[in-house]
Amino acid sequence: MNKLFIYSVLFCVVCISHAQKKPRFIHLEYRISDHTYQSVSMAQDTLGYMWISHIKGISKYNGYGFEFIPYKEIFHKERQSDKLDRIICDSQGTIWMVSQNGEISKTNKKGGFSSLSQEGGMFQSHKVSQFLATENQNWIATKSGKILSYDLKEETLVELTTLPVNLQPIISRGTMVLSSHELYLISTRGELFVYDMTTDRLE
């Protein structure tokens, strides 16, 4: 009985000592042509890779080192004044990339990138401002005020509704949240919009 009590006390002491250890943080510095760049967005894919965006493109981290992927390889065009803004991993493990100018691209099955904003792409006439990934669909708001849904299984894009002309400019860079059958949008000015999918109404 005494031995059991002693072992129990020792076990508790060991657990407490481990719990009180300070967390360790390691600074990961990626350099491109001997320069460092400020990170903008980050996502983790289903294989555990970390995708980090910055002004030059993406740095992909595998736990040991970084692989640099330039903007031109992602969007198939020169960067000019644009830069990669957000990285999102959807429920299928596809990585989506959105630039500040509204360009959009995604990873493909060959391990490369498909620019959907190019001529002939499904986003050719759309400049993306907001992007939300959910279980079966991705939800997109454009800079012209259109609300779109992308079906992951069918790989089809559907236009749901459009904001009135006098409200379109405010949908530039806000937040989207899906709750049951309603899609909530918060604009950069703080206005809240609700799109009801059952009635196809925007309030």
PDB file of N, CA and C in Angstrom, residues 61-122:
ATOM      1  N   TYR A  61       6.773  24.810 -46.478  1.00  0.00           N
ATOM      2  CA  TYR A  61       7.637  24.243 -45.437  1.00  0.00           C
ATOM      3  C   TYR A  61       7.262  22.781 -45.175  1.00  0.00           C
ATOM      4  N   ASN A  62       8.253  21.889 -45.222  1.00  0.00           N
ATOM      5  CA  ASN A  62       8.005  20.459 -45.025  1.00  0.00           C
ATOM      6  C   ASN A  62       8.450  19.946 -43.663  1.00  0.00           C
ATOM      7  N   GLY A  63       8.804  20.859 -42.763  1.00  0.00           N
ATOM      8  CA  GLY A  63       9.270  20.466 -41.438  1.00  0.00           C
ATOM      9  C   GLY A  63      10.778  20.524 -41.307  1.00  0.00           C
ATOM     10  N   TYR A  64      11.453  20.606 -42.460  1.00  0.00           N
ATOM     11  CA  TYR A  64      12.922  20.647 -42.459  1.00  0.00           C
ATOM     12  C   TYR A  64      13.453  21.864 -43.221  1.00  0.00           C
ATOM     13  N   GLY A  65      12.772  22.231 -44.295  1.00  0.00           N
ATOM     14  CA  GLY A  65      13.233  23.351 -45.105  1.00  0.00           C
ATOM     15  C   GLY A  65      12.114  23.921 -45.940  1.00  0.00           C
ATOM     16  N   PHE A  66      12.416  25.004 -46.666  1.00  0.00           N
ATOM     17  CA  PHE A  66      11.436  25.719 -47.458  1.00  0.00           C
ATOM     18  C   PHE A  66      11.656  25.505 -48.954  1.00  0.00           C
ATOM     19  N   GLU A  67      10.547  25.423 -49.673  1.00  0.00           N
ATOM     20  CA  GLU A  67      10.563  25.419 -51.133  1.00  0.00           C
ATOM     21  C   GLU A  67       9.887  26.697 -51.605  1.00  0.00           C
ATOM     22  N   PHE A  68      10.574  27.504 -52.378  1.00  0.00           N
ATOM     23  CA  PHE A  68      10.018  28.768 -52.856  1.00  0.00           C
ATOM     24  C   PHE A  68       9.254  28.561 -54.155  1.00  0.00           C
ATOM     25  N   ILE A  69       8.026  29.089 -54.215  1.00  0.00           N
ATOM     26  CA  ILE A  69       7.192  29.026 -55.414  1.00  0.00           C
ATOM     27  C   ILE A  69       6.849  30.459 -55.805  1.00  0.00           C
ATOM     28  N   PRO A  70       7.375  30.961 -56.916  1.00  0.00           N
ATOM     29  CA  PRO A  70       7.152  32.362 -57.289  1.00  0.00           C
ATOM     30  C   PRO A  70       5.724  32.643 -57.768  1.00  0.00           C
ATOM     31  N   TYR A  71       5.348  33.901 -57.703  1.00  0.00           N
ATOM     32  CA  TYR A  71       4.020  34.360 -58.115  1.00  0.00           C
ATOM     33  C   TYR A  71       3.698  33.910 -59.540  1.00  0.00           C
ATOM     34  N   LYS A  72       4.665  34.048 -60.443  1.00  0.00           N
ATOM     35  CA  LYS A  72       4.436  33.723 -61.853  1.00  0.00           C
ATOM     36  C   LYS A  72       4.050  32.262 -62.041  1.00  0.00           C
ATOM     37  N   GLU A  73       4.619  31.360 -61.249  1.00  0.00           N
ATOM     38  CA  GLU A  73       4.294  29.940 -61.352  1.00  0.00           C
ATOM     39  C   GLU A  73       2.890  29.649 -60.833  1.00  0.00           C
ATOM     40  N   ILE A  74       2.418  30.454 -59.905  1.00  0.00           N
ATOM     41  CA  ILE A  74       1.095  30.255 -59.297  1.00  0.00           C
ATOM     42  C   ILE A  74      -0.012  30.796 -60.197  1.00  0.00           C
ATOM     43  N   PHE A  75       0.156  32.028 -60.675  1.00  0.00           N
ATOM     44  CA  PHE A  75      -0.891  32.703 -61.446  1.00  0.00           C
ATOM     45  C   PHE A  75      -0.606  32.748 -62.944  1.00  0.00           C
ATOM     46  N   HIS A  76       0.540  32.220 -63.370  1.00  0.00           N
ATOM     47  CA  HIS A  76       0.908  32.142 -64.790  1.00  0.00           C
ATOM     48  C   HIS A  76       0.961  33.520 -65.447  1.00  0.00           C
ATOM     49  N   LYS A  77       1.422  34.511 -64.696  1.00  0.00           N
ATOM     50  CA  LYS A  77       1.591  35.861 -65.224  1.00  0.00           C
ATOM     51  C   LYS A  77       2.592  36.606 -64.347  1.00  0.00           C
ATOM     52  N   GLU A  78       3.122  37.709 -64.838  1.00  0.00           N
ATOM     53  CA  GLU A  78       4.064  38.504 -64.062  1.00  0.00           C
ATOM     54  C   GLU A  78       3.347  39.176 -62.893  1.00  0.00           C
ATOM     55  N   ARG A  79       4.068  39.339 -61.798  1.00  0.00           N
ATOM     56  CA  ARG A  79       3.469  39.879 -60.575  1.00  0.00           C
ATOM     57  C   ARG A  79       3.110  41.351 -60.710  1.00  0.00           C
ATOM     58  N   GLN A  80       3.960  42.147 -61.307  1.00  0.00           N
ATOM     59  CA  GLN A  80       3.789  43.601 -61.430  1.00  0.00           C
ATOM     60  C   GLN A  80       3.515  44.198 -60.041  1.00  0.00           C
ATOM     61  N   SER A  81       2.395  44.886 -59.847  1.00  0.00           N
ATOM     62  CA  SER A  81       2.119  45.504 -58.546  1.00  0.00           C
ATOM     63  C   SER A  81       1.280  44.613 -57.632  1.00  0.00           C
ATOM     64  N   ASP A  82       0.922  43.445 -58.093  1.00  0.00           N
ATOM     65  CA  ASP A  82       0.078  42.530 -57.323  1.00  0.00           C
ATOM     66  C   ASP A  82       0.937  41.698 -56.366  1.00  0.00           C
ATOM     67  N   LYS A  83       0.296  41.102 -55.359  1.00  0.00           N
ATOM     68  CA  LYS A  83       0.982  40.159 -54.481  1.00  0.00           C
ATOM     69  C   LYS A  83      -0.019  39.168 -53.908  1.00  0.00           C
ATOM     70  N   LEU A  84       0.469  37.985 -53.552  1.00  0.00           N
ATOM     71  CA  LEU A  84      -0.391  36.939 -53.018  1.00  0.00           C
ATOM     72  C   LEU A  84      -0.906  37.360 -51.650  1.00  0.00           C
ATOM     73  N   ASP A  85      -2.199  37.212 -51.444  1.00  0.00           N
ATOM     74  CA  ASP A  85      -2.829  37.709 -50.223  1.00  0.00           C
ATOM     75  C   ASP A  85      -3.202  36.592 -49.261  1.00  0.00           C
ATOM     76  N   ARG A  86      -4.006  35.629 -49.741  1.00  0.00           N
ATOM     77  CA  ARG A  86      -4.507  34.579 -48.851  1.00  0.00           C
ATOM     78  C   ARG A  86      -4.282  33.182 -49.416  1.00  0.00           C
ATOM     79  N   ILE A  87      -4.090  32.228 -48.509  1.00  0.00           N
ATOM     80  CA  ILE A  87      -3.986  30.809 -48.856  1.00  0.00           C
ATOM     81  C   ILE A  87      -5.048  30.069 -48.054  1.00  0.00           C
ATOM     82  N   ILE A  88      -5.824  29.210 -48.737  1.00  0.00           N
ATOM     83  CA  ILE A  88      -6.892  28.453 -48.072  1.00  0.00           C
ATOM     84  C   ILE A  88      -6.789  26.992 -48.490  1.00  0.00           C
ATOM     85  N   CYS A  89      -6.941  26.090 -47.553  1.00  0.00           N
ATOM     86  CA  CYS A  89      -6.996  24.655 -47.847  1.00  0.00           C
ATOM     87  C   CYS A  89      -8.437  24.191 -47.665  1.00  0.00           C
ATOM     88  N   ASP A  90      -9.050  23.653 -48.742  1.00  0.00           N
ATOM     89  CA  ASP A  90     -10.445  23.221 -48.621  1.00  0.00           C
ATOM     90  C   ASP A  90     -10.533  21.783 -48.102  1.00  0.00           C
ATOM     91  N   SER A  91     -11.747  21.266 -47.966  1.00  0.00           N
ATOM     92  CA  SER A  91     -11.962  19.945 -47.359  1.00  0.00           C
ATOM     93  C   SER A  91     -11.436  18.805 -48.222  1.00  0.00           C
ATOM     94  N   GLN A  92     -11.155  19.076 -49.504  1.00  0.00           N
ATOM     95  CA  GLN A  92     -10.602  18.063 -50.400  1.00  0.00           C
ATOM     96  C   GLN A  92      -9.070  18.072 -50.397  1.00  0.00           C
ATOM     97  N   GLY A  93      -8.481  19.007 -49.652  1.00  0.00           N
ATOM     98  CA  GLY A  93      -7.032  19.111 -49.593  1.00  0.00           C
ATOM     99  C   GLY A  93      -6.441  19.996 -50.679  1.00  0.00           C
ATOM    100  N   THR A  94      -7.297  20.644 -51.469  1.00  0.00           N
ATOM    101  CA  THR A  94      -6.823  21.559 -52.511  1.00  0.00           C
ATOM    102  C   THR A  94      -6.440  22.893 -51.884  1.00  0.00           C
ATOM    103  N   ILE A  95      -5.304  23.433 -52.311  1.00  0.00           N
ATOM    104  CA  ILE A  95      -4.860  24.733 -51.832  1.00  0.00           C
ATOM    105  C   ILE A  95      -5.310  25.807 -52.815  1.00  0.00           C
ATOM    106  N   TRP A  96      -6.008  26.810 -52.299  1.00  0.00           N
ATOM    107  CA  TRP A  96      -6.476  27.941 -53.106  1.00  0.00           C
ATOM    108  C   TRP A  96      -5.672  29.175 -52.733  1.00  0.00           C
ATOM    109  N   MET A  97      -5.310  29.965 -53.728  1.00  0.00           N
ATOM    110  CA  MET A  97      -4.534  31.175 -53.509  1.00  0.00           C
ATOM    111  C   MET A  97      -5.228  32.366 -54.146  1.00  0.00           C
ATOM    112  N   VAL A  98      -5.384  33.441 -53.371  1.00  0.00           N
ATOM    113  CA  VAL A  98      -6.043  34.654 -53.838  1.00  0.00           C
ATOM    114  C   VAL A  98      -5.065  35.817 -53.700  1.00  0.00           C
ATOM    115  N   SER A  99      -4.954  36.631 -54.749  1.00  0.00           N
ATOM    116  CA  SER A  99      -4.045  37.781 -54.702  1.00  0.00           C
ATOM    117  C   SER A  99      -4.811  39.039 -54.304  1.00  0.00           C
ATOM    118  N   GLN A 100      -4.084  40.103 -54.003  1.00  0.00           N
ATOM    119  CA  GLN A 100      -4.716  41.368 -53.621  1.00  0.00           C
ATOM    120  C   GLN A 100      -5.544  41.948 -54.757  1.00  0.00           C
ATOM    121  N   ASN A 101      -5.146  41.691 -55.987  1.00  0.00           N
ATOM    122  CA  ASN A 101      -5.891  42.208 -57.136  1.00  0.00           C
ATOM    123  C   ASN A 101      -7.071  41.322 -57.536  1.00  0.00           C
ATOM    124  N   GLY A 102      -7.295  40.223 -56.790  1.00  0.00           N
ATOM    125  CA  GLY A 102      -8.440  39.360 -57.069  1.00  0.00           C
ATOM    126  C   GLY A 102      -8.156  38.177 -57.954  1.00  0.00           C
ATOM    127  N   GLU A 103      -6.879  37.942 -58.313  1.00  0.00           N
ATOM    128  CA  GLU A 103      -6.524  36.745 -59.079  1.00  0.00           C
ATOM    129  C   GLU A 103      -6.710  35.511 -58.187  1.00  0.00           C
ATOM    130  N   ILE A 104      -7.065  34.369 -58.789  1.00  0.00           N
ATOM    131  CA  ILE A 104      -7.264  33.149 -58.012  1.00  0.00           C
ATOM    132  C   ILE A 104      -6.651  31.949 -58.742  1.00  0.00           C
ATOM    133  N   SER A 105      -6.027  31.077 -57.964  1.00  0.00           N
ATOM    134  CA  SER A 105      -5.380  29.887 -58.506  1.00  0.00           C
ATOM    135  C   SER A 105      -5.537  28.762 -57.497  1.00  0.00           C
ATOM    136  N   LYS A 106      -5.356  27.518 -57.956  1.00  0.00           N
ATOM    137  CA  LYS A 106      -5.443  26.375 -57.048  1.00  0.00           C
ATOM    138  C   LYS A 106      -4.466  25.296 -57.479  1.00  0.00           C
ATOM    139  N   THR A 107      -4.116  24.425 -56.541  1.00  0.00           N
ATOM    140  CA  THR A 107      -3.248  23.304 -56.882  1.00  0.00           C
ATOM    141  C   THR A 107      -4.034  22.298 -57.718  1.00  0.00           C
ATOM    142  N   ASN A 108      -3.335  21.609 -58.621  1.00  0.00           N
ATOM    143  CA  ASN A 108      -3.986  20.598 -59.445  1.00  0.00           C
ATOM    144  C   ASN A 108      -3.428  19.202 -59.148  1.00  0.00           C
ATOM    145  N   LYS A 109      -3.995  18.191 -59.788  1.00  0.00           N
ATOM    146  CA  LYS A 109      -3.635  16.802 -59.502  1.00  0.00           C
ATOM    147  C   LYS A 109      -2.221  16.451 -59.968  1.00  0.00           C
ATOM    148  N   LYS A 110      -1.656  17.279 -60.848  1.00  0.00           N
ATOM    149  CA  LYS A 110      -0.304  17.030 -61.343  1.00  0.00           C
ATOM    150  C   LYS A 110       0.767  17.611 -60.419  1.00  0.00           C
ATOM    151  N   GLY A 111       0.324  18.290 -59.363  1.00  0.00           N
ATOM    152  CA  GLY A 111       1.271  18.883 -58.437  1.00  0.00           C
ATOM    153  C   GLY A 111       1.633  20.314 -58.777  1.00  0.00           C
ATOM    154  N   GLY A 112       0.989  20.849 -59.819  1.00  0.00           N
ATOM    155  CA  GLY A 112       1.255  22.221 -60.222  1.00  0.00           C
ATOM    156  C   GLY A 112       0.130  23.143 -59.799  1.00  0.00           C
ATOM    157  N   PHE A 113      -0.008  24.264 -60.536  1.00  0.00           N
ATOM    158  CA  PHE A 113      -1.012  25.266 -60.201  1.00  0.00           C
ATOM    159  C   PHE A 113      -1.862  25.588 -61.424  1.00  0.00           C
ATOM    160  N   SER A 114      -3.167  25.713 -61.200  1.00  0.00           N
ATOM    161  CA  SER A 114      -4.095  26.086 -62.265  1.00  0.00           C
ATOM    162  C   SER A 114      -4.621  27.486 -61.974  1.00  0.00           C
ATOM    163  N   SER A 115      -4.255  28.441 -62.820  1.00  0.00           N
ATOM    164  CA  SER A 115      -4.753  29.803 -62.661  1.00  0.00           C
ATOM    165  C   SER A 115      -6.159  29.887 -63.241  1.00  0.00           C
ATOM    166  N   LEU A 116      -7.143  30.174 -62.400  1.00  0.00           N
ATOM    167  CA  LEU A 116      -8.539  30.209 -62.832  1.00  0.00           C
ATOM    168  C   LEU A 116      -8.949  31.590 -63.318  1.00  0.00           C
ATOM    169  N   SER A 117      -8.028  32.550 -63.228  1.00  0.00           N
ATOM    170  CA  SER A 117      -8.319  33.918 -63.680  1.00  0.00           C
ATOM    171  C   SER A 117      -7.864  34.163 -65.111  1.00  0.00           C
ATOM    172  N   GLN A 118      -7.158  33.203 -65.675  1.00  0.00           N
ATOM    173  CA  GLN A 118      -6.674  33.362 -67.049  1.00  0.00           C
ATOM    174  C   GLN A 118      -7.823  33.313 -68.051  1.00  0.00           C
ATOM    175  N   GLU A 119      -7.532  33.689 -69.282  1.00  0.00           N
ATOM    176  CA  GLU A 119      -8.537  33.615 -70.337  1.00  0.00           C
ATOM    177  C   GLU A 119      -9.027  32.182 -70.495  1.00  0.00           C
ATOM    178  N   GLY A 120     -10.330  31.987 -70.415  1.00  0.00           N
ATOM    179  CA  GLY A 120     -10.907  30.652 -70.490  1.00  0.00           C
ATOM    180  C   GLY A 120     -11.140  30.027 -69.130  1.00  0.00           C
ATOM    181  N   GLY A 121     -10.589  30.618 -68.065  1.00  0.00           N
ATOM    182  CA  GLY A 121     -10.788  30.105 -66.713  1.00  0.00           C
ATOM    183  C   GLY A 121     -12.145  30.492 -66.160  1.00  0.00           C
ATOM    184  N   MET A 122     -12.658  29.723 -65.216  1.00  0.00           N
ATOM    185  CA  MET A 122     -13.999  29.975 -64.701  1.00  0.00           C
ATOM    186  C   MET A 122     -14.103  31.281 -63.913  1.00  0.00           C
TER     187      MET A 122
END
